[in-house]
Short mmCIF file of C-alpha atoms and ligand atoms in Angstrom, two decimals:
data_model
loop_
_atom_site.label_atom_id
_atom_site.label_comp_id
_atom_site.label_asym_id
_atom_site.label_seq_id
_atom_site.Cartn_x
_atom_site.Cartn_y
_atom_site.Cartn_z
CA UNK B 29 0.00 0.00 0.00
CA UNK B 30 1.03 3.14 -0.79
CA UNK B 31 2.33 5.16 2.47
CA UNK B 32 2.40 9.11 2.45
CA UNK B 33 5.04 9.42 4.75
CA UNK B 34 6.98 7.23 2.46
CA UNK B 35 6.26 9.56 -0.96
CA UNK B 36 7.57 12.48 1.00
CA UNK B 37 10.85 10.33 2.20
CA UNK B 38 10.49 11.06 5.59
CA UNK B 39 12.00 10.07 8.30
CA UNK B 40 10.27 8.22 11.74
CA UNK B 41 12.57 9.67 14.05
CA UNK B 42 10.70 8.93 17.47
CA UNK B 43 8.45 6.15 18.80
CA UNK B 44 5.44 8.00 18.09
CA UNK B 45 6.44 8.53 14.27
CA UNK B 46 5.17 5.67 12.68
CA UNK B 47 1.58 5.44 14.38
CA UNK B 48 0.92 9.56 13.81
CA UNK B 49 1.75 8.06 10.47
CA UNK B 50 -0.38 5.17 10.20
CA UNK B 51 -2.92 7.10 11.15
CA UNK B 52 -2.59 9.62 8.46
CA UNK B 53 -2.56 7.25 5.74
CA UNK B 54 -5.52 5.50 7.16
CA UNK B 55 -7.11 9.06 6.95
CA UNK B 56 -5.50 9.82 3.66
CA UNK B 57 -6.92 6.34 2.16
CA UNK B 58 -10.37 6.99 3.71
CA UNK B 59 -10.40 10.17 1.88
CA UNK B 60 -9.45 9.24 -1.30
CA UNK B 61 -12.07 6.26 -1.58
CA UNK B 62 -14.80 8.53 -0.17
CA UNK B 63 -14.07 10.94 -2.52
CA UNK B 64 -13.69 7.85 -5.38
CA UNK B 65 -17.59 6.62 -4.42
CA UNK B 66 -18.68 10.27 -4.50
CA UNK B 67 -17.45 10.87 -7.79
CA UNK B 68 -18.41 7.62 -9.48
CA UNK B 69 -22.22 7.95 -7.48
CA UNK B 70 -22.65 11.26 -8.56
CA UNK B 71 -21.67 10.20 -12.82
CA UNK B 72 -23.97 7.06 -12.76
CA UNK B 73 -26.87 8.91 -10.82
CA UNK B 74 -26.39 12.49 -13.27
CA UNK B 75 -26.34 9.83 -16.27
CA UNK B 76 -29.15 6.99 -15.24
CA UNK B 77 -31.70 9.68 -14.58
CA UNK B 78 -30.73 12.13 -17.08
CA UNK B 79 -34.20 14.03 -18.81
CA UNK B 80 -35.20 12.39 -21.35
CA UNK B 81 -34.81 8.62 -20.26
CA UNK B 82 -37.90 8.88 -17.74
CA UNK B 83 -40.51 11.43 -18.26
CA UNK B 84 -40.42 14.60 -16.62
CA UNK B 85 -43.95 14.68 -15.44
CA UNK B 86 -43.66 11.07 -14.01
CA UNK B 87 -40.71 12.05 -11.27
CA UNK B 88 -42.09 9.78 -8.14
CA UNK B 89 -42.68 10.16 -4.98
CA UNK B 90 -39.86 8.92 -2.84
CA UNK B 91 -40.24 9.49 1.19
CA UNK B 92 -36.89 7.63 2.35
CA UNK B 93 -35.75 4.33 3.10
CA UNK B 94 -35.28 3.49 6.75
CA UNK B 95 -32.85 0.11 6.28
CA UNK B 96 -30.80 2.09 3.76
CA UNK B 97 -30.24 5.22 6.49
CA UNK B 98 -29.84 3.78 9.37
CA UNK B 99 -26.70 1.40 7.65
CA UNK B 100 -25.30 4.52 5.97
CA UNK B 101 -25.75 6.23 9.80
CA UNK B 102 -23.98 3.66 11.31
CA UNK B 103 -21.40 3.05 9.10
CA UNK B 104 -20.24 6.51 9.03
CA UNK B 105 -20.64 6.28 13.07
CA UNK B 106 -18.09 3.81 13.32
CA UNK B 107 -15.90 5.16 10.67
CA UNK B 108 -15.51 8.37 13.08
CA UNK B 109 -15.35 6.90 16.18
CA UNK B 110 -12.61 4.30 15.02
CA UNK B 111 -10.72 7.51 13.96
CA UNK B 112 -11.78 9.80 17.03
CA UNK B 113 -10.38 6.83 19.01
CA UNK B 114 -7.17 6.36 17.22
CA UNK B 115 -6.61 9.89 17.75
CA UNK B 116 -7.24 9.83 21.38
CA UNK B 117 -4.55 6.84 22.25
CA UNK B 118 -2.23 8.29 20.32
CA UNK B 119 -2.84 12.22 22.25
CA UNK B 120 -3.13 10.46 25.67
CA UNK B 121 0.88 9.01 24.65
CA UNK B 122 2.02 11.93 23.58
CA UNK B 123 0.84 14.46 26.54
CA UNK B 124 1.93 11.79 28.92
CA UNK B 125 5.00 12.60 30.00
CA UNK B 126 6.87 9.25 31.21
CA UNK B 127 8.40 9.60 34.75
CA UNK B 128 11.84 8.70 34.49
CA UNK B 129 12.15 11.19 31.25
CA UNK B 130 15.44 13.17 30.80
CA UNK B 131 14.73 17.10 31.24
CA UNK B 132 15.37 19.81 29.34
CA UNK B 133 14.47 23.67 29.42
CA UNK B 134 13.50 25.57 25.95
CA UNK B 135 13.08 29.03 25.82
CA UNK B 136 11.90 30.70 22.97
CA UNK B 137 12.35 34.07 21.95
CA UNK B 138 12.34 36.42 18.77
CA UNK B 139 14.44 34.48 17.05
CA UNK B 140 16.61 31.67 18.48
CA UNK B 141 15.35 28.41 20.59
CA UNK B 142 17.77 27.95 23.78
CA UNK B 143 18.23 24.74 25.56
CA UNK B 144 19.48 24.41 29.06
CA UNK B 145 20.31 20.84 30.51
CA UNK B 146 19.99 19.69 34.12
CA UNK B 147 23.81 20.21 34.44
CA UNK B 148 23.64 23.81 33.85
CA UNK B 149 24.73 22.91 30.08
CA UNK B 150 23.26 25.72 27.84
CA UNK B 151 23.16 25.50 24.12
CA UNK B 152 21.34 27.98 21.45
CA UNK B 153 19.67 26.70 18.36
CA UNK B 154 21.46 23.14 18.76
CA UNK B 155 20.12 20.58 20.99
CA UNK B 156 21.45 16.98 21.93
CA UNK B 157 19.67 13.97 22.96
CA UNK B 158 20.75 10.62 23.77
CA UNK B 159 19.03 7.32 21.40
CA UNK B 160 16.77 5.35 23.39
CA UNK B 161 15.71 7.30 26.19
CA UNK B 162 12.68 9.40 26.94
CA UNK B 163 13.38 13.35 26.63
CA UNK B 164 10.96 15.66 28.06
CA UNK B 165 11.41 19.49 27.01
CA UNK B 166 9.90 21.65 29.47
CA UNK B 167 9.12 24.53 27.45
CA UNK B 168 8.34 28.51 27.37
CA UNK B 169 8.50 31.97 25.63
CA UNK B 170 10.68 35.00 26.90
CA UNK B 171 8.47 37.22 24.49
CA UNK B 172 5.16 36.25 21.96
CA UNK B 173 3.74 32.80 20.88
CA UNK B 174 6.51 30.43 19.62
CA UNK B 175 6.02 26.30 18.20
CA UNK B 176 8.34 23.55 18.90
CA UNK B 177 7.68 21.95 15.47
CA UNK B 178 10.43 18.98 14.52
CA UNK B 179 8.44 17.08 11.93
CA UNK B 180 10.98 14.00 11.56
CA UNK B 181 9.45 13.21 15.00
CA UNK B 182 5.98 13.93 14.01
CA UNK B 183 5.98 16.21 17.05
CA UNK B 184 4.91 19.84 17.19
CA UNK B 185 3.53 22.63 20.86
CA UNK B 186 3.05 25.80 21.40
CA UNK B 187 5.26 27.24 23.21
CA UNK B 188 4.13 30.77 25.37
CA UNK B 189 5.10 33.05 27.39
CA UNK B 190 4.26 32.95 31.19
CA UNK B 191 3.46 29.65 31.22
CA UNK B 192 4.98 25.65 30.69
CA UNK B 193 3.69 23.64 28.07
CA UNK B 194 5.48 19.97 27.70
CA UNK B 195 7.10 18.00 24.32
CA UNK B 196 8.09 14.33 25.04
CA UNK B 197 10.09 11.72 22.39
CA UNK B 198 12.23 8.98 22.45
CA UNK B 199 14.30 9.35 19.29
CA UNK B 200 14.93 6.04 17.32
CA UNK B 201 17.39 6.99 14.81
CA UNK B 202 20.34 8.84 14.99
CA UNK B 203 20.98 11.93 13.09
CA UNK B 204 20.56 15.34 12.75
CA UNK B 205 16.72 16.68 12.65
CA UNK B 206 15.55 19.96 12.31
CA UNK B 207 13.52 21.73 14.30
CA UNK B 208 11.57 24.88 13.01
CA UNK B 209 9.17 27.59 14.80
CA UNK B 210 5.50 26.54 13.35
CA UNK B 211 3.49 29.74 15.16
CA UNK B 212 4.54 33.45 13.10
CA UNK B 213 6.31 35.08 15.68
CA UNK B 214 7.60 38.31 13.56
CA UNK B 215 10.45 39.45 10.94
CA UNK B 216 12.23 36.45 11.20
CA UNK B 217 10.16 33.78 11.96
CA UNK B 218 10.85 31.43 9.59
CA UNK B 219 14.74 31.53 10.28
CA UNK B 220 13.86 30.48 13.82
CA UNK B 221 15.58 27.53 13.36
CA UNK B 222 17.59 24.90 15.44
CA UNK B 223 19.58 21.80 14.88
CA UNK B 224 18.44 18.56 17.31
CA UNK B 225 21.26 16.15 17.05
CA UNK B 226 20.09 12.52 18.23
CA UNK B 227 23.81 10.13 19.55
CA UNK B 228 24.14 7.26 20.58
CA UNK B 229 23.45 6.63 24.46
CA UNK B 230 26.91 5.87 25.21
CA UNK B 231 28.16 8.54 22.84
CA UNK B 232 25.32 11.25 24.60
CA UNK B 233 26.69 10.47 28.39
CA UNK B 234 30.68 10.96 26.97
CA UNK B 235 29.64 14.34 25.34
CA UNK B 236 28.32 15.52 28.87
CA UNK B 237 30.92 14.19 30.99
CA UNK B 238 33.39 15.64 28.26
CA UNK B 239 31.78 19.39 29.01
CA UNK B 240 31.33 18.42 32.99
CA UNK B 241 35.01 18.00 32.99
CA UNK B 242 36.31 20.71 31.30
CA UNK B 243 33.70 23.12 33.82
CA UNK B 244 35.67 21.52 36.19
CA UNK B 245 38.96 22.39 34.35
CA UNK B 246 37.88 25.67 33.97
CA UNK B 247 37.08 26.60 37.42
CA UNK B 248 40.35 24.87 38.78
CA UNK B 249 42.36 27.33 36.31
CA UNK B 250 40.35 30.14 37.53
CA UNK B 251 41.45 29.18 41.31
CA UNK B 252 45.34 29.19 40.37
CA UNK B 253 45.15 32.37 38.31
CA UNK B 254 42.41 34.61 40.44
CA UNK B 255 41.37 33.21 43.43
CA UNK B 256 39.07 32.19 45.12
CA UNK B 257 36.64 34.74 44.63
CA UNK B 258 37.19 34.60 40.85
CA UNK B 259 36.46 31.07 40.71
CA UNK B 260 32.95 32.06 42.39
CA UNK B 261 32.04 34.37 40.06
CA UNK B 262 32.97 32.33 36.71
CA UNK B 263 30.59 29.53 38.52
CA UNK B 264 27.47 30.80 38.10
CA UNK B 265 26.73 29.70 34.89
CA UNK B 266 28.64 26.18 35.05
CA UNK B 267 26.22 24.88 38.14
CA UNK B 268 23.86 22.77 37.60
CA UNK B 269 20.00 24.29 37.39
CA UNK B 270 18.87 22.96 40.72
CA UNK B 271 22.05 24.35 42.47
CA UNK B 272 21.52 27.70 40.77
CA UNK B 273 17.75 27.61 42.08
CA UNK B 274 18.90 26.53 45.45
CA UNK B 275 20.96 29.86 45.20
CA UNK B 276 18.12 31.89 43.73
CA UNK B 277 15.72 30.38 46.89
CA UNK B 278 18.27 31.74 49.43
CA UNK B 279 19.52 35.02 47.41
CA UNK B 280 15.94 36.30 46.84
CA UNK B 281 14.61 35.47 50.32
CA UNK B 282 12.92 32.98 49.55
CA UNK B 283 14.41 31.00 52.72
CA UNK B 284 12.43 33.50 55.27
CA UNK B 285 9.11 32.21 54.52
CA UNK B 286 9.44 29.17 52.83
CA UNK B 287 11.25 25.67 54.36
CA UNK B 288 12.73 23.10 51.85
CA UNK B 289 11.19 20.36 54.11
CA UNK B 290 7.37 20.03 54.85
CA UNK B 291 7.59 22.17 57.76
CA UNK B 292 5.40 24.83 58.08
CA UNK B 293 6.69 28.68 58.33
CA UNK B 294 5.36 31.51 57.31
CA UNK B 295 4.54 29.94 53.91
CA UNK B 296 4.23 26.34 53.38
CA UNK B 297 7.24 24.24 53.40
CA UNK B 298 7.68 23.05 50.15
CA UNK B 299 9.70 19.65 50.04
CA UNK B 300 7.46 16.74 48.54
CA UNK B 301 4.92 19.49 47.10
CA UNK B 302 5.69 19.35 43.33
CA UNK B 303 2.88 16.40 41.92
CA UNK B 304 1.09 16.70 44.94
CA UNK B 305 -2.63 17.77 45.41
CA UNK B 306 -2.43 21.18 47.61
CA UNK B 307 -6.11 22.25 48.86
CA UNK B 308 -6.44 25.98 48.01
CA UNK B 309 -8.14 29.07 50.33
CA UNK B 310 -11.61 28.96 48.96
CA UNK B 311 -12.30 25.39 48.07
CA UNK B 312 -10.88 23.10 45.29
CA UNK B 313 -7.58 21.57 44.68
CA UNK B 314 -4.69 21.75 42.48
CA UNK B 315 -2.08 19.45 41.41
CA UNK B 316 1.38 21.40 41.80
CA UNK B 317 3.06 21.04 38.87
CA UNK B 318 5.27 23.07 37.19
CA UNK B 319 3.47 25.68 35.90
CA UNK B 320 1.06 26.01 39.49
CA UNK B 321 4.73 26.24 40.77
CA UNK B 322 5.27 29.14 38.24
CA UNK B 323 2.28 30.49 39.03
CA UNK B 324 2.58 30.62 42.30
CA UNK B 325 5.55 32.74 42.56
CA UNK B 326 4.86 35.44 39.99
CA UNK B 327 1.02 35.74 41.09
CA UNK B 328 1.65 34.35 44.34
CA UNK B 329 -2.26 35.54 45.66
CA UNK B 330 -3.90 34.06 42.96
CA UNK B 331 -3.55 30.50 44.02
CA UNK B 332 -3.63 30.65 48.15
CA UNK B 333 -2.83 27.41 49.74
CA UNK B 334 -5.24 26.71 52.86
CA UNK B 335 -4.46 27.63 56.10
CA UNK B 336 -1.86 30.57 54.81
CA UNK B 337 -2.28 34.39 54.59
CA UNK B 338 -2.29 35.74 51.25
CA UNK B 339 1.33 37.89 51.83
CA UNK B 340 3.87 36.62 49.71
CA UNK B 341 4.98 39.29 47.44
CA UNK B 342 4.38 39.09 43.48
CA UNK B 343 7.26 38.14 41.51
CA UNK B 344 5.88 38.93 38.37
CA UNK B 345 8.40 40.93 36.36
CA UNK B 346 11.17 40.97 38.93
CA UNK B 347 12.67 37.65 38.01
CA UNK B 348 13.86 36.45 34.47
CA UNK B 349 12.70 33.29 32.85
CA UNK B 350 16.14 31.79 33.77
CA UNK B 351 15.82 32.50 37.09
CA UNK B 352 12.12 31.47 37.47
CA UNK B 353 13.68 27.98 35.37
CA UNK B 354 15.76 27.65 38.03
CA UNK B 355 13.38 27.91 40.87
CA UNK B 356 11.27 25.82 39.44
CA UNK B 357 13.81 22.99 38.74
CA UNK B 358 14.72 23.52 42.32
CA UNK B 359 11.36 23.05 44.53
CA UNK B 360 10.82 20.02 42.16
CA UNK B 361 14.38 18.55 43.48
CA UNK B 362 13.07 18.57 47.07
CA UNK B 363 11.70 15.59 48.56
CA UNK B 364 9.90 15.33 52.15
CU1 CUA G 19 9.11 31.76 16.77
CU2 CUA G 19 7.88 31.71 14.73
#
């Protein structure tokens, strides 16, 4: 059978590739014999009861034909819900984000996509994932609407400002894939462009312990040429993302109201409260995830937690995305 993604040579670079595919040429094929019956119904009916052939004045009277429309009814009932349901496995795997995924941090912005690994690694319009293993790119926008589009994965989000919104793969093929920005963000949109580089598992962890190293390197140079202090200052952006929140949480006084355990200060403690279900002033729940994390800091009133007065300060356009990354990658780190 003839395969679209085939025709268009491209490649299934992820495990959810081939059944976004199989899907589409089950819709393609539906489409084309549809259209095929239409077309051929539409001749023979135009040419049996052309005028002439049967006389006008003798047209009959024809009320329906219950058997007939009810089969028709049902058949085309099926048809959708076999493709409604299709659809709906193949969503629920790709919002699901699978627990021990690899994490990554995307920012967009007018016009460059920046990556940030859990090491502190940061890398613009080139990103790096290891073969095999679950990736999950925790993603938002320093500026206007963005889209994480890499088609050899069959994967596209949104990506937007003041707010997380999640891309998971596993790549199956190694390679180079591009990546483009599928939402018109401006002037030069459609050079918003980055590389994603998939390596070999093996090949992935050398890469990263290659860069590690050489942080370390660095630093140590830094101590035998300028100090101590120097070598302080030149850290800041070779620390890993949780250590930099960890710094962020004590530098911006964070540490006066909050505790990183469950105990209760001023504010709630927060250790073991990212995935948990926090019960909110005013009724209802919430699951703390990243973005009620987010939330919570910039419009800190919005969401109150029970029991607590509504007095921690808004953060909202005092800290940077990086910073709020940070934070974020930080509370999640702490357990009870
Ligand atoms: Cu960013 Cu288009």
């Amino acid at each position: 059978m003839l395969l679209v993604s085939s025709v268009l040579q491209m490649r299934q670079g992820s495990t959810i590739a081939s059944s976004i595919d199989s899907l589409f040429d089950f819709l393609f094929w539906v489409s084309v014999v549809g259209l095929f019956a239409v077309t051929v119904a539409t001749v023979w009916f135009a040419w049996r009861y052309r005028r002439g052939r049967i006389a006008a004045d003798a047209t009959p009277y024809i009320d329906g034909h219950t058997p007939s429309e009810l089969t028709v009814a049902g058949l085309l009932f099926v048809l959708v819900m076999v493709i409604f349901y299709w659809g709906w496995v193949g969503y629920e795997r790709i919002v699901n984000v699978p627990a021990n995924a690899m994490e990554i941090n995307v920012t967009g912005r007018q016009w460059q996509w920046l990556f940030e690994y859990p090491n502190g690694r940061k890398m613009a319009g080139e990103l790096v994932v290891p073969l095999g293993r679950p990736v999950h790119l925790l993603m938002t926008s320093t500026d206007v609407l963005h889209s994480f589009y890499v088609p050899g994965f069959r994967l596209k989000q949104d990506v937007i400002p003041n707010s997380y919104t999640s891309l998971w793969f596993e790549p199956t093929e190694t390679g180079e894939f591009q990546v483009f920005c599928a939402e018109y963000c401006g002037t030069a949109h459609s050079q918003m462009l980055a590389k994603l580089h998939v390596l070999e598992a093996k090949e992935y962890d050398r890469w990263q312990t290659r860069w590690e190293y050489k942080q370390k390197l660095g630093d140590d140079n830094t101590v035998a040429s300028g100090g101590v202090g120097a070598a302080n200052a030149s850290a800041g952006n070779t620390v890993s993302l949780v250590d930099r929140g960890k710094k962020f949480f004590n530098d911006k006084g964070c540490t006066s109201c909050h505790s990183s355990t469950d105990a209760r200060m001023v504010g709630p403690g927060l250790g073991g409260v990212f995935g948990s279900e926090v019960s909110l002033e005013g009724g209802g729940t919430v699951t703390a995830d990243e973005n009620y994390l987010r939330e919570s800091i910039m419009q800190s009133t919005k969401k109150v937690v029970r029991g607590f007065p509504p007095i921690m300060p808004i953060y909202q356009g005092t800290l940077t995305d990086d910073e709020i990354n940070a934070l974020v990658a930080y509370i999640k780190s702490l357990g009870n």
